[in-house]
Amino acid sequence: MDLLDRLRLDVPIAQAGMGGGLAGARLAGAVATAGALGTIGILPPAQLRIAIDEVRAQAPDRAVAVNLLMPFVRRRHIDVCVGGGVDVAVLFFGGDQQVVSALRDAGIFVLAQVGTDDEARDALGWGADGLIAQGVEAGGHLRGTVRALDFLPRAIAIAGGRPVLLAGGIATGADVRGALDAGAAAVVAGTRFLMTNESGAHRGYKERLVDAETTVETTLFGLGWPARHRVLPNAATRRWCDADGRPRRLPSALNAWSGPLGRIVPSNNDAVIRLQWPRVPMFSPLAPLEGMPDRCVEAGALYAGESAVRIADVVSARDAVDLLAGR
Ligand SMILES: Cc1cc2nc3c(=O)[nH]c(=O)nc-3n(C[C@H](O)[C@H](O)[C@H](O)COP(=O)(O)O)c2cc1C
């Protein structure tokens, strides 16, 4: 299968769907217009529907992709994807045959982002059309346990001819060429597209990304969802994480007890993140968005991949696509 033809792409590059408003219609539409795959991150269903229509209006001849971050997905999200006629759905952190069948029956191309051999086999068993092999160097939430280029050949072997995209560590055109040479059908970049004018990240968060010297793998921002994630250090991680990123006992316990509390996509993220302070060890998975108070940059999750260390500018989404494509 020619993935570029199937997804109406000019270049083998996808922008990761980054949830909660980081990758909204503005970013996905700009990426799609530039000929790559733009992906809307998870939003409450009504907002998701509006975002789908906005991307389609902005890039009418391009594919529209939606990220389904499964712990937060409800039946309505699937209905919105089907009703909104999206072209591609990307599953992350789970899935099942019922969800994949509902999407595929509506003609939606289903990709599953996975981090281990078992996850890859599960996703193909549900009927996914292809895989995204995530490496441990990736930004945001992590399923990856080894470097992306080490996991890629294993995922390709398991995929049995279905396309495998690589996610993690894509900052330059050379990174893209390396991934394609290693057999990836395309690449997925998150951090590079976070560092664009069109992403929804708070200005102070973008400044931290530009100045990034290191990242931390942790579970600190795990209230309601105590899963592994990669972030930039800030006052919260400095106060509550050990040198290896492991959260200290109090935030770990609070995250473990918080259970399914946060398993909703809050429609008023602003109100939730305003309750976070670096000295109070209750940290939700929310990231600071433009328009939120500046102090959220020290108390919110500054998701970033290791690639942030190698990216020193905030550019337009079109320029980011051109840079990665070597155009
Ligand atoms: C800020 C940020 C938010 C992310 N949010 C999501 C998400 O909501 N859903 C998802 O499938 N992946 C998410 N990811 C992970 C990406 O899909 C991808 O694995 C990662 O960005 C690749 O590594 P890179 O950031 O070095 O390009 C996120 C990544 C970042 C940087």
Coordinates of C-alpha atoms and ligand atoms in Angstrom, one line a residue:
M1 CA 0.0 0.0 0.0
D2 CA 1.3 3.5 -0.8
L3 CA 0.7 5.4 2.4
L4 CA 1.2 8.8 0.8
D5 CA -1.5 8.1 -1.9
R6 CA -3.9 6.5 0.7
L7 CA -3.6 9.6 3.0
R8 CA -3.2 12.2 0.2
L9 CA 0.2 13.4 1.5
D10 CA 3.0 15.1 -0.3
V11 CA 5.6 14.1 2.3
P12 CA 5.9 11.1 4.6
I13 CA 5.5 13.3 7.7
A14 CA 2.7 13.3 10.3
Q15 CA 2.2 15.8 13.1
A16 CA 1.3 14.0 16.4
G17 CA -2.1 14.7 17.8
M18 CA -1.3 16.4 21.1
G19 CA -4.3 16.5 23.4
G20 CA -6.1 19.1 25.4
G21 CA -5.7 22.0 22.9
L22 CA -1.9 21.7 22.2
A23 CA -2.7 20.5 18.6
G24 CA -6.0 22.0 17.7
A25 CA -7.5 22.8 14.3
R26 CA -5.1 25.7 13.7
L27 CA -2.0 23.5 13.8
A28 CA -3.5 20.4 12.1
G29 CA -4.9 22.6 9.3
A30 CA -1.6 24.4 8.7
V31 CA 0.3 21.1 8.7
A32 CA -2.3 19.6 6.3
T33 CA -2.1 22.6 4.0
A34 CA 1.7 22.1 3.8
G35 CA 1.2 18.6 2.6
A36 CA 1.8 16.5 5.7
L37 CA -0.7 14.7 8.0
G38 CA -2.2 17.2 10.5
T39 CA -3.8 15.5 13.5
I40 CA -6.2 17.0 16.0
G41 CA -5.5 16.0 19.6
I42 CA -8.2 14.7 21.8
L43 CA -10.9 17.2 22.9
P44 CA -14.4 16.9 24.4
P45 CA -16.7 15.6 21.6
A46 CA -18.5 18.8 20.7
Q47 CA -15.2 20.7 20.4
L48 CA -13.7 17.9 18.4
R49 CA -16.5 18.1 15.9
I50 CA -15.9 21.9 15.4
A51 CA -12.2 21.3 15.1
I52 CA -12.7 18.6 12.4
D53 CA -14.9 21.0 10.4
E54 CA -12.3 23.8 10.8
V55 CA -9.4 21.6 9.5
R56 CA -11.6 20.5 6.5
A57 CA -12.4 24.2 5.7
Q58 CA -8.7 25.1 5.9
A59 CA -7.4 22.2 3.9
P60 CA -10.3 20.8 1.8
D61 CA -8.3 18.4 -0.3
R62 CA -6.3 16.9 2.5
A63 CA -6.9 14.1 5.0
V64 CA -8.2 15.0 8.4
A65 CA -6.7 12.9 11.3
V66 CA -7.9 12.7 14.9
N67 CA -6.0 11.3 17.9
L68 CA -7.9 9.0 20.2
L69 CA -6.2 8.9 23.5
M70 CA -8.1 5.9 24.7
P71 CA -8.3 6.5 28.5
F72 CA -10.4 9.6 27.6
V73 CA -12.4 8.3 24.7
R74 CA -16.1 7.9 25.0
R75 CA -18.6 6.5 22.5
R76 CA -19.4 10.1 21.4
H77 CA -15.8 10.6 20.2
I78 CA -16.1 7.6 17.9
D79 CA -19.5 9.0 16.7
V80 CA -17.9 12.4 16.0
C81 CA -15.1 10.8 14.0
V82 CA -17.6 8.8 11.9
G83 CA -20.1 11.6 11.6
G84 CA -17.4 14.2 10.8
G85 CA -16.0 11.9 8.1
V86 CA -12.5 11.9 9.3
D87 CA -9.9 10.1 7.2
V88 CA -7.5 8.8 9.8
A89 CA -7.8 7.9 13.5
V90 CA -4.7 7.3 15.7
L91 CA -5.3 5.2 18.8
F92 CA -2.9 5.5 21.8
F93 CA -2.9 3.9 25.2
G94 CA -5.3 1.1 24.4
G95 CA -8.1 0.1 22.0
D96 CA -10.2 -2.9 21.2
Q97 CA -11.7 -4.6 18.2
Q98 CA -15.1 -2.9 18.6
V99 CA -13.6 0.6 18.4
V100 CA -11.3 -0.3 15.4
S101 CA -14.2 -2.0 13.6
A102 CA -16.5 0.9 14.1
L103 CA -13.9 3.3 12.6
R104 CA -12.8 1.0 9.8
D105 CA -16.4 0.2 8.8
A106 CA -16.8 4.0 8.3
G107 CA -13.8 4.0 5.9
I108 CA -11.5 5.5 8.5
F109 CA -7.8 4.4 8.3
V110 CA -6.8 3.3 11.7
L111 CA -3.3 3.6 13.1
A112 CA -2.3 2.5 16.6
Q113 CA 0.7 4.0 18.4
V114 CA 2.5 1.2 20.3
G115 CA 5.6 0.8 22.4
T116 CA 6.2 -2.9 22.7
D117 CA 5.9 -6.1 20.7
D118 CA 2.8 -7.2 22.6
E119 CA 1.0 -3.9 22.0
A120 CA 1.9 -4.2 18.3
R121 CA 0.4 -7.7 18.1
D122 CA -2.7 -6.6 20.0
A123 CA -3.3 -3.6 17.7
L124 CA -3.0 -5.7 14.6
G125 CA -5.3 -8.3 16.2
W126 CA -8.0 -5.6 16.5
G127 CA -7.6 -4.9 12.8
A128 CA -5.5 -1.7 12.8
D129 CA -4.3 -0.7 9.3
G130 CA -0.9 0.2 10.5
L131 CA 1.3 1.0 13.5
I132 CA 3.2 3.9 14.9
A133 CA 6.4 2.6 16.7
Q134 CA 7.0 4.9 19.6
G135 CA 10.5 5.2 21.1
V136 CA 11.3 6.0 24.7
E137 CA 12.9 9.3 23.7
A138 CA 9.4 10.6 22.6
G139 CA 7.7 13.5 24.2
G140 CA 4.4 13.3 26.1
H141 CA 3.0 10.1 27.4
L142 CA 5.1 7.0 26.8
R143 CA 4.5 3.4 25.8
G144 CA 7.9 3.2 24.3
T145 CA 10.6 1.4 26.3
V146 CA 13.5 1.4 23.9
R147 CA 14.8 3.9 21.3
A148 CA 12.5 4.3 18.3
L149 CA 15.1 3.0 15.8
D150 CA 15.6 -0.1 17.9
F151 CA 11.9 -0.8 18.1
L152 CA 11.1 -0.1 14.5
P153 CA 12.5 -3.3 12.9
R154 CA 10.6 -5.4 15.5
A155 CA 7.4 -3.5 14.8
I156 CA 7.9 -3.9 11.0
A157 CA 8.4 -7.7 11.4
I158 CA 5.2 -7.9 13.4
A159 CA 3.2 -5.7 11.1
G160 CA 3.5 -8.2 8.2
G161 CA 3.5 -5.7 5.4
R162 CA 1.3 -3.1 7.0
P163 CA 2.8 0.4 7.2
V164 CA 4.8 1.3 10.4
L165 CA 5.5 4.9 11.2
L166 CA 8.3 6.0 13.6
A167 CA 7.7 8.4 16.5
G168 CA 10.4 9.8 18.7
G169 CA 13.4 11.9 18.1
I170 CA 12.4 13.5 14.8
A171 CA 13.9 17.0 14.8
T172 CA 15.6 17.4 11.4
G173 CA 15.5 16.3 7.8
A174 CA 18.4 13.9 8.5
D175 CA 16.3 12.3 11.3
V176 CA 13.5 11.7 8.8
R177 CA 15.8 10.2 6.2
G178 CA 17.3 7.9 8.8
A179 CA 13.9 6.6 9.8
L180 CA 12.8 6.1 6.2
D181 CA 16.1 4.3 5.4
A182 CA 15.4 2.0 8.4
G183 CA 12.1 1.0 6.8
A184 CA 9.6 3.5 8.3
A185 CA 6.7 4.3 6.0
A186 CA 6.6 7.8 7.5
V187 CA 7.5 9.7 10.7
V188 CA 5.5 11.2 13.4
A189 CA 6.8 14.4 15.1
G190 CA 5.3 15.9 18.2
T191 CA 7.9 18.2 19.8
R192 CA 8.9 19.8 16.4
F193 CA 5.3 20.8 15.8
L194 CA 4.7 21.9 19.4
M195 CA 7.5 24.4 18.7
T196 CA 5.5 26.2 16.0
N197 CA 3.5 29.4 16.0
E198 CA 0.3 27.4 15.4
S199 CA 0.5 25.1 18.4
G200 CA -1.6 26.0 21.5
A201 CA 1.2 25.8 24.0
H202 CA 1.7 28.7 26.4
R203 CA 4.3 31.3 25.3
G204 CA 6.4 30.6 28.4
Y205 CA 6.3 26.8 27.6
K206 CA 7.6 27.5 24.1
E207 CA 10.4 29.6 25.5
R208 CA 11.4 26.7 27.8
L209 CA 11.4 24.3 24.8
V210 CA 13.7 26.6 22.9
D211 CA 16.1 26.7 25.9
A212 CA 15.8 23.0 26.8
E213 CA 18.9 21.3 27.9
T214 CA 17.4 18.0 29.2
T215 CA 14.1 16.2 29.7
V216 CA 12.8 14.0 32.5
E217 CA 10.8 10.8 32.3
T218 CA 8.4 10.7 35.2
T219 CA 4.9 10.0 36.4
L220 CA 4.6 13.2 38.4
F221 CA 1.8 14.8 36.3
G222 CA -0.4 11.7 36.9
L223 CA -3.4 12.8 38.9
G224 CA -6.2 10.6 37.5
W225 CA -3.8 9.0 35.0
P226 CA -0.5 7.8 36.6
A227 CA 1.2 6.9 33.3
R228 CA 4.8 7.5 32.3
H229 CA 5.5 10.7 30.4
R230 CA 8.5 12.9 29.3
V231 CA 8.6 16.5 30.2
L232 CA 10.9 19.5 30.6
P233 CA 12.1 20.1 34.2
N234 CA 10.2 22.9 36.0
A235 CA 9.6 24.0 39.6
A236 CA 7.2 21.1 40.1
T237 CA 9.6 18.4 38.9
R238 CA 12.6 20.0 40.8
R239 CA 10.6 20.0 44.0
W240 CA 8.9 16.6 43.8
C241 CA 11.0 14.3 41.6
D242 CA 14.2 12.4 42.5
A243 CA 17.2 12.8 40.2
D244 CA 16.0 9.9 38.0
G245 CA 12.5 11.5 37.6
R246 CA 10.7 9.2 40.0
P247 CA 8.1 11.2 42.0
R248 CA 8.6 11.4 45.7
R249 CA 6.3 9.4 48.0
L250 CA 3.5 11.9 48.5
P251 CA 2.7 12.8 44.9
S252 CA 3.1 9.1 44.0
A253 CA 0.5 8.1 46.6
L254 CA -1.9 10.9 45.6
N255 CA -1.7 9.9 41.9
A256 CA -2.2 6.2 42.8
W257 CA -5.3 7.1 44.9
S258 CA -6.7 9.5 42.4
G259 CA -8.0 6.5 40.3
P260 CA -10.4 7.4 37.6
L261 CA -11.0 10.9 38.9
G262 CA -9.3 12.5 35.9
R263 CA -10.5 10.1 33.2
I264 CA -12.6 12.8 31.7
V265 CA -11.3 15.4 29.3
P266 CA -12.2 18.5 31.3
S267 CA -13.8 21.2 29.1
N268 CA -12.5 23.8 31.5
N269 CA -8.8 23.0 31.7
D270 CA -8.0 26.6 32.6
A271 CA -9.9 26.2 36.0
V272 CA -8.2 22.8 36.7
I273 CA -4.6 24.0 36.0
R274 CA -5.2 27.1 38.0
L275 CA -5.5 24.9 41.1
Q276 CA -1.9 23.6 40.6
W277 CA 1.0 25.1 42.5
P278 CA 4.6 23.8 42.6
R279 CA 4.5 23.4 46.4
V280 CA 1.2 21.4 46.4
P281 CA 1.9 17.8 45.1
M282 CA -1.3 17.4 43.0
F283 CA -0.4 17.6 39.4
S284 CA -2.9 16.8 36.6
P285 CA -1.8 15.8 33.1
L286 CA -2.8 19.2 31.8
A287 CA -0.3 21.3 29.9
P288 CA -0.2 25.1 30.0
L289 CA -1.9 26.6 27.0
E290 CA -1.8 30.1 25.6
G291 CA -4.0 32.4 27.6
M292 CA -3.5 30.5 30.9
P293 CA -1.6 32.4 33.7
D294 CA 2.2 32.5 33.4
R295 CA 2.6 30.7 36.7
C296 CA 1.1 27.5 35.1
V297 CA 4.5 27.0 33.4
E298 CA 6.1 26.1 36.7
A299 CA 3.2 23.8 37.9
G300 CA 1.9 22.2 34.7
A301 CA 3.3 19.4 32.6
L302 CA 5.7 20.7 30.0
Y303 CA 5.6 17.7 27.7
A304 CA 8.6 17.4 25.4
G305 CA 10.7 14.8 23.6
E306 CA 14.5 14.5 23.8
S307 CA 14.4 16.2 20.4
A308 CA 13.6 19.5 22.1
V309 CA 17.3 19.7 23.1
R310 CA 18.2 19.8 19.4
I311 CA 15.5 22.3 18.3
A312 CA 16.3 25.9 19.0
D313 CA 13.4 27.8 17.3
V314 CA 9.7 28.3 17.1
V315 CA 8.7 28.4 13.4
S316 CA 5.6 28.3 11.3
A317 CA 4.0 24.8 10.8
R318 CA 4.8 25.1 7.1
D319 CA 8.4 25.8 7.8
A320 CA 8.5 22.8 10.2
V321 CA 7.1 20.6 7.4
D322 CA 9.6 22.0 4.9
L323 CA 12.5 21.5 7.4
L324 CA 11.7 17.9 8.0
A325 CA 11.0 17.2 4.4
G326 CA 14.4 18.8 3.4
R327 CA 12.5 21.2 1.0
Ligands
LIG1 C1 3.3 17.9 24.0 C2 3.0 16.5 23.5 C3 1.7 16.0 23.7 C4 1.4 14.7 23.3 N1 0.2 14.2 23.4 C5 -0.2 13.1 22.8 C6 -1.5 12.7 22.7 O1 -2.4 13.4 23.2 N2 -1.8 11.5 22.0 C7 -0.8 10.8 21.5 O2 -1.1 9.8 20.8 N3 0.5 11.1 21.6 C8 0.8 12.2 22.2 N4 2.1 12.6 22.3 C9 3.2 11.7 21.8 C10 3.4 11.7 20.3 O3 2.3 10.9 19.7 C11 4.7 11.1 19.8 O4 4.9 9.8 20.3 C12 5.9 12.0 20.2 O5 5.6 13.3 20.1 C13 7.1 11.6 19.4 O6 8.3 12.2 20.0 P1 8.8 13.7 19.6 O7 8.0 14.5 20.6 O8 10.2 13.6 20.0 O9 8.5 14.0 18.2 C14 2.5 13.9 22.7 C15 3.7 14.4 22.5 C16 4.0 15.7 22.9 C17 5.4 16.3 22.7

